[in-house]
Amino acid sequence: MPAAAGQTLFQAYKPGTIRLQALGLGDVLDGAITSIRFNPKTMIGMSVVVLALFLVPSAALSAGAIGVLRGQSMALEDLLVFASLAGAAGVAVFGQVATVMLTGLLIHVVGEGVLGRKPGLGDTWRATRGRLLPLIGLNLLLGLAFLLASVATLGPGLLLLARTDRTGAGVLLLLLGAAALLVLWLFVGVKTMLAGPALVLERIGVASALRRSWSLVRGAFWRLLGISVLSAVLVGVVSYILQLPFSLASSILLGITGTGNESGLFGAAFANHLSALLAGAVTTPFMAAVVGLLYIDRRIRLEALDLVLVRAAQGGPA
């Protein structure tokens, strides 16, 4: 068969959520949305379950913080600030852990969706539960690396501000350190963004997944960075829109009950967690699908994975 005819055949073949070909920006974004629509029960349902499991203890901690601080005869304005910070911190910490687990679970669903398969919640859990600990280990390792980089880049400026009266030099050093940290974070973030999909879908170890991601990203750094930033902006806008009604409801509730009323503070904390659950149930599957499709795209471009996927979609050995 001539190469052109073969290319046309594979480009026309779409067993699931995407055409089995190299993916452009529109293909990735459309494929991410199609992945959610193709199997919403698992994509959104699993997100709701996992996020709820992690946000319940976060809500309990927020409620406990409000109760403790209320008993300290704290000024009403300070109480409101601390209660808001406690709720935001709980959502950030527990939500991040839930997102890490969800990404691994949902990448499996995205990969199956490319082949036209719709795994259920039980099927997905059985297929990915052995990958969760390595996935958490991968993210802890990256988090530790970021922490050390933060100390190395921001530490000198903070020390200069704390121990001397050279405020101008300290601020300048701190700004330079923050810029260096941002550049380093973007570089390492893009270079390692495909480690999660490789770890889950190829069932390799943490070190091998990092090397695999570094290799797949080579030659496509700026493209992957641009798509990632654009996806993050879209997710931020959607998340803001979804959480806006809850923020307004929380403000109205506090306005009616007053900041010194515990029921109003508890209601505001509950609204904060409920909005995080709703936004995360929509945005986390989208971001997981984007990363998963970028991983598949790089393997199609570098390793002719489309040929393997065609065979697997038709029932042959993958």
Short mmCIF file of N, CA, C and O in Angstrom, two decimals, residues 26-93:
data_model
loop_
_atom_site.label_atom_id
_atom_site.label_comp_id
_atom_site.label_asym_id
_atom_site.label_seq_id
_atom_site.Cartn_x
_atom_site.Cartn_y
_atom_site.Cartn_z
N GLY A 26 -5.97 21.73 18.61
CA GLY A 26 -7.42 21.52 18.60
C GLY A 26 -7.79 20.07 18.88
O GLY A 26 -8.78 19.81 19.56
N ASP A 27 -6.99 19.14 18.35
CA ASP A 27 -7.26 17.72 18.59
C ASP A 27 -7.14 17.37 20.06
O ASP A 27 -7.93 16.60 20.60
N VAL A 28 -6.13 17.95 20.73
CA VAL A 28 -5.91 17.65 22.14
C VAL A 28 -7.06 18.20 23.00
O VAL A 28 -7.62 17.49 23.84
N LEU A 29 -7.41 19.46 22.77
CA LEU A 29 -8.47 20.07 23.57
C LEU A 29 -9.82 19.41 23.30
O LEU A 29 -10.59 19.13 24.22
N ASP A 30 -10.10 19.18 22.02
CA ASP A 30 -11.36 18.51 21.67
C ASP A 30 -11.37 17.07 22.19
O ASP A 30 -12.40 16.60 22.69
N GLY A 31 -10.23 16.40 22.12
CA GLY A 31 -10.14 15.03 22.62
C GLY A 31 -10.34 14.96 24.12
O GLY A 31 -10.93 14.00 24.64
N ALA A 32 -9.85 15.97 24.85
CA ALA A 32 -10.03 15.99 26.30
C ALA A 32 -11.51 16.12 26.66
O ALA A 32 -12.01 15.43 27.56
N ILE A 33 -12.20 17.01 25.96
CA ILE A 33 -13.64 17.17 26.21
C ILE A 33 -14.40 15.92 25.79
O ILE A 33 -15.31 15.45 26.50
N THR A 34 -14.02 15.35 24.63
CA THR A 34 -14.68 14.14 24.15
C THR A 34 -14.46 12.97 25.11
O THR A 34 -15.36 12.13 25.29
N SER A 35 -13.29 12.91 25.73
CA SER A 35 -13.02 11.83 26.70
C SER A 35 -13.99 11.87 27.86
O SER A 35 -14.45 10.83 28.34
N ILE A 36 -14.32 13.08 28.31
CA ILE A 36 -15.28 13.22 29.41
C ILE A 36 -16.68 12.86 28.94
O ILE A 36 -17.42 12.14 29.62
N ARG A 37 -17.05 13.32 27.76
CA ARG A 37 -18.39 13.02 27.23
C ARG A 37 -18.53 11.55 26.85
O ARG A 37 -19.62 10.99 26.93
N PHE A 38 -17.43 10.92 26.44
CA PHE A 38 -17.46 9.53 26.02
C PHE A 38 -17.75 8.59 27.19
O PHE A 38 -18.46 7.58 27.04
N ASN A 39 -17.20 8.91 28.36
CA ASN A 39 -17.39 8.05 29.54
C ASN A 39 -17.59 8.92 30.78
O ASN A 39 -16.78 8.92 31.70
N PRO A 40 -18.68 9.70 30.83
CA PRO A 40 -18.86 10.63 31.95
C PRO A 40 -19.06 9.93 33.29
O PRO A 40 -18.68 10.46 34.33
N LYS A 41 -19.67 8.75 33.26
CA LYS A 41 -19.93 8.05 34.52
C LYS A 41 -18.64 7.77 35.26
O LYS A 41 -18.57 7.95 36.49
N THR A 42 -17.61 7.34 34.55
CA THR A 42 -16.34 7.03 35.19
C THR A 42 -15.50 8.29 35.39
O THR A 42 -14.94 8.49 36.47
N MET A 43 -15.39 9.12 34.38
CA MET A 43 -14.54 10.31 34.47
C MET A 43 -15.01 11.26 35.56
O MET A 43 -14.24 11.65 36.44
N ILE A 44 -16.27 11.64 35.51
CA ILE A 44 -16.79 12.59 36.50
C ILE A 44 -17.16 11.88 37.79
O ILE A 44 -16.91 12.39 38.89
N GLY A 45 -17.76 10.68 37.66
CA GLY A 45 -18.15 9.95 38.86
C GLY A 45 -16.99 9.64 39.76
O GLY A 45 -17.05 9.81 40.99
N MET A 46 -15.87 9.18 39.19
CA MET A 46 -14.70 8.88 40.00
C MET A 46 -14.11 10.14 40.61
O MET A 46 -13.64 10.13 41.75
N SER A 47 -14.16 11.23 39.88
CA SER A 47 -13.67 12.50 40.41
C SER A 47 -14.48 12.93 41.63
O SER A 47 -13.92 13.36 42.64
N VAL A 48 -15.79 12.81 41.54
CA VAL A 48 -16.64 13.19 42.67
C VAL A 48 -16.35 12.31 43.87
O VAL A 48 -16.21 12.81 45.01
N VAL A 49 -16.22 11.01 43.66
CA VAL A 49 -15.98 10.08 44.78
C VAL A 49 -14.66 10.37 45.46
O VAL A 49 -14.58 10.52 46.69
N VAL A 50 -13.58 10.47 44.68
CA VAL A 50 -12.25 10.67 45.26
C VAL A 50 -12.14 12.04 45.93
O VAL A 50 -11.63 12.17 47.05
N LEU A 51 -12.60 13.08 45.24
CA LEU A 51 -12.54 14.42 45.83
C LEU A 51 -13.37 14.51 47.10
O LEU A 51 -12.95 15.13 48.09
N ALA A 52 -14.54 13.87 47.11
CA ALA A 52 -15.38 13.90 48.31
C ALA A 52 -14.69 13.21 49.47
O ALA A 52 -14.71 13.70 50.61
N LEU A 53 -14.04 12.07 49.21
CA LEU A 53 -13.34 11.35 50.27
C LEU A 53 -12.24 12.18 50.90
O LEU A 53 -12.00 12.11 52.12
N PHE A 54 -11.57 12.99 50.10
CA PHE A 54 -10.48 13.80 50.63
C PHE A 54 -10.95 15.13 51.19
O PHE A 54 -10.30 15.69 52.09
N LEU A 55 -12.04 15.66 50.67
CA LEU A 55 -12.51 16.95 51.15
C LEU A 55 -13.33 16.83 52.44
O LEU A 55 -13.52 17.83 53.14
N VAL A 56 -13.81 15.63 52.75
CA VAL A 56 -14.53 15.44 54.02
C VAL A 56 -13.62 15.72 55.22
O VAL A 56 -13.97 16.51 56.12
N PRO A 57 -12.42 15.10 55.31
CA PRO A 57 -11.53 15.46 56.43
C PRO A 57 -11.09 16.91 56.38
O PRO A 57 -10.87 17.52 57.43
N SER A 58 -10.95 17.48 55.19
CA SER A 58 -10.60 18.89 55.08
C SER A 58 -11.70 19.77 55.68
O SER A 58 -11.42 20.72 56.42
N ALA A 59 -12.95 19.44 55.37
CA ALA A 59 -14.08 20.20 55.93
C ALA A 59 -14.14 20.04 57.45
O ALA A 59 -14.43 21.00 58.17
N ALA A 60 -13.84 18.82 57.94
CA ALA A 60 -13.85 18.59 59.39
C ALA A 60 -12.77 19.42 60.08
O ALA A 60 -13.00 20.00 61.15
N LEU A 61 -11.59 19.51 59.47
CA LEU A 61 -10.51 20.32 60.04
C LEU A 61 -10.89 21.80 60.04
O LEU A 61 -10.60 22.52 61.00
N SER A 62 -11.52 22.24 58.98
CA SER A 62 -11.94 23.64 58.91
C SER A 62 -12.97 23.94 60.00
O SER A 62 -12.89 24.97 60.68
N ALA A 63 -13.93 23.03 60.17
CA ALA A 63 -14.94 23.23 61.22
C ALA A 63 -14.29 23.23 62.60
O ALA A 63 -14.64 24.03 63.48
N GLY A 64 -13.33 22.32 62.80
CA GLY A 64 -12.63 22.27 64.08
C GLY A 64 -11.85 23.55 64.34
O GLY A 64 -11.83 24.06 65.47
N ALA A 65 -11.21 24.08 63.31
CA ALA A 65 -10.44 25.32 63.46
C ALA A 65 -11.36 26.48 63.84
O ALA A 65 -11.03 27.31 64.68
N ILE A 66 -12.53 26.51 63.20
CA ILE A 66 -13.49 27.58 63.52
C ILE A 66 -13.92 27.47 64.98
O ILE A 66 -13.99 28.47 65.72
N GLY A 67 -14.22 26.23 65.43
CA GLY A 67 -14.65 26.04 66.82
C GLY A 67 -13.58 26.44 67.82
O GLY A 67 -13.86 27.09 68.83
N VAL A 68 -12.32 26.05 67.54
CA VAL A 68 -11.22 26.38 68.46
C VAL A 68 -10.98 27.88 68.51
O VAL A 68 -10.85 28.47 69.59
N LEU A 69 -10.92 28.50 67.34
CA LEU A 69 -10.66 29.93 67.30
C LEU A 69 -11.81 30.74 67.90
O LEU A 69 -11.59 31.78 68.52
N ARG A 70 -13.04 30.23 67.73
CA ARG A 70 -14.20 30.94 68.30
C ARG A 70 -14.13 30.96 69.82
O ARG A 70 -14.59 31.90 70.46
N GLY A 71 -13.52 29.92 70.39
CA GLY A 71 -13.42 29.85 71.84
C GLY A 71 -12.28 30.67 72.42
O GLY A 71 -12.12 30.73 73.64
N GLN A 72 -11.48 31.31 71.57
CA GLN A 72 -10.34 32.09 72.04
C GLN A 72 -10.66 33.58 72.19
O GLN A 72 -9.75 34.38 72.35
N SER A 73 -11.92 33.93 72.11
CA SER A 73 -12.36 35.32 72.20
C SER A 73 -11.65 36.21 71.18
O SER A 73 -11.21 37.32 71.47
N MET A 74 -11.50 35.68 70.00
CA MET A 74 -10.81 36.41 68.93
C MET A 74 -11.74 37.46 68.33
O MET A 74 -12.96 37.28 68.31
N ALA A 75 -11.15 38.54 67.87
CA ALA A 75 -11.94 39.56 67.19
C ALA A 75 -12.65 38.95 65.99
O ALA A 75 -12.11 38.06 65.33
N LEU A 76 -13.85 39.44 65.71
CA LEU A 76 -14.66 38.84 64.66
C LEU A 76 -13.96 38.90 63.29
O LEU A 76 -14.01 37.94 62.53
N GLU A 77 -13.32 40.02 63.01
CA GLU A 77 -12.64 40.15 61.72
C GLU A 77 -11.49 39.14 61.61
O GLU A 77 -11.29 38.51 60.57
N ASP A 78 -10.73 39.00 62.69
CA ASP A 78 -9.61 38.04 62.68
C ASP A 78 -10.12 36.61 62.58
O ASP A 78 -9.52 35.78 61.90
N LEU A 79 -11.23 36.33 63.25
CA LEU A 79 -11.81 35.00 63.18
C LEU A 79 -12.21 34.65 61.75
O LEU A 79 -11.95 33.53 61.27
N LEU A 80 -12.82 35.61 61.06
CA LEU A 80 -13.23 35.37 59.68
C LEU A 80 -12.02 35.10 58.79
O LEU A 80 -12.04 34.20 57.95
N VAL A 81 -10.95 35.87 59.00
CA VAL A 81 -9.74 35.69 58.20
C VAL A 81 -9.13 34.31 58.45
O VAL A 81 -8.80 33.58 57.51
N PHE A 82 -8.98 33.94 59.72
CA PHE A 82 -8.39 32.64 60.04
C PHE A 82 -9.27 31.48 59.57
O PHE A 82 -8.76 30.46 59.11
N ALA A 83 -10.58 31.63 59.69
CA ALA A 83 -11.47 30.58 59.22
C ALA A 83 -11.36 30.41 57.71
O ALA A 83 -11.34 29.29 57.20
N SER A 84 -11.27 31.52 57.00
CA SER A 84 -11.11 31.45 55.54
C SER A 84 -9.79 30.81 55.16
O SER A 84 -9.72 29.99 54.24
N LEU A 85 -8.72 31.18 55.89
CA LEU A 85 -7.41 30.59 55.60
C LEU A 85 -7.39 29.10 55.89
O LEU A 85 -6.81 28.31 55.14
N ALA A 86 -8.05 28.69 57.00
CA ALA A 86 -8.10 27.27 57.33
C ALA A 86 -8.82 26.49 56.25
O ALA A 86 -8.38 25.41 55.84
N GLY A 87 -9.94 27.03 55.78
CA GLY A 87 -10.68 26.35 54.72
C GLY A 87 -9.89 26.28 53.43
O GLY A 87 -9.84 25.24 52.77
N ALA A 88 -9.25 27.39 53.05
CA ALA A 88 -8.46 27.41 51.81
C ALA A 88 -7.28 26.45 51.89
O ALA A 88 -6.97 25.75 50.93
N ALA A 89 -6.61 26.41 53.06
CA ALA A 89 -5.46 25.51 53.22
C ALA A 89 -5.91 24.05 53.14
O ALA A 89 -5.24 23.21 52.53
N GLY A 90 -7.05 23.74 53.77
CA GLY A 90 -7.55 22.37 53.72
C GLY A 90 -7.88 21.94 52.30
O GLY A 90 -7.52 20.84 51.87
N VAL A 91 -8.56 22.82 51.57
CA VAL A 91 -8.89 22.51 50.18
C VAL A 91 -7.63 22.33 49.35
O VAL A 91 -7.53 21.41 48.53
N ALA A 92 -6.63 23.20 49.57
CA ALA A 92 -5.40 23.13 48.78
C ALA A 92 -4.64 21.82 49.03
O ALA A 92 -4.24 21.13 48.09
N VAL A 93 -4.45 21.47 50.31
CA VAL A 93 -3.65 20.29 50.65
C VAL A 93 -4.38 19.01 50.27
O VAL A 93 -3.86 18.16 49.52
#
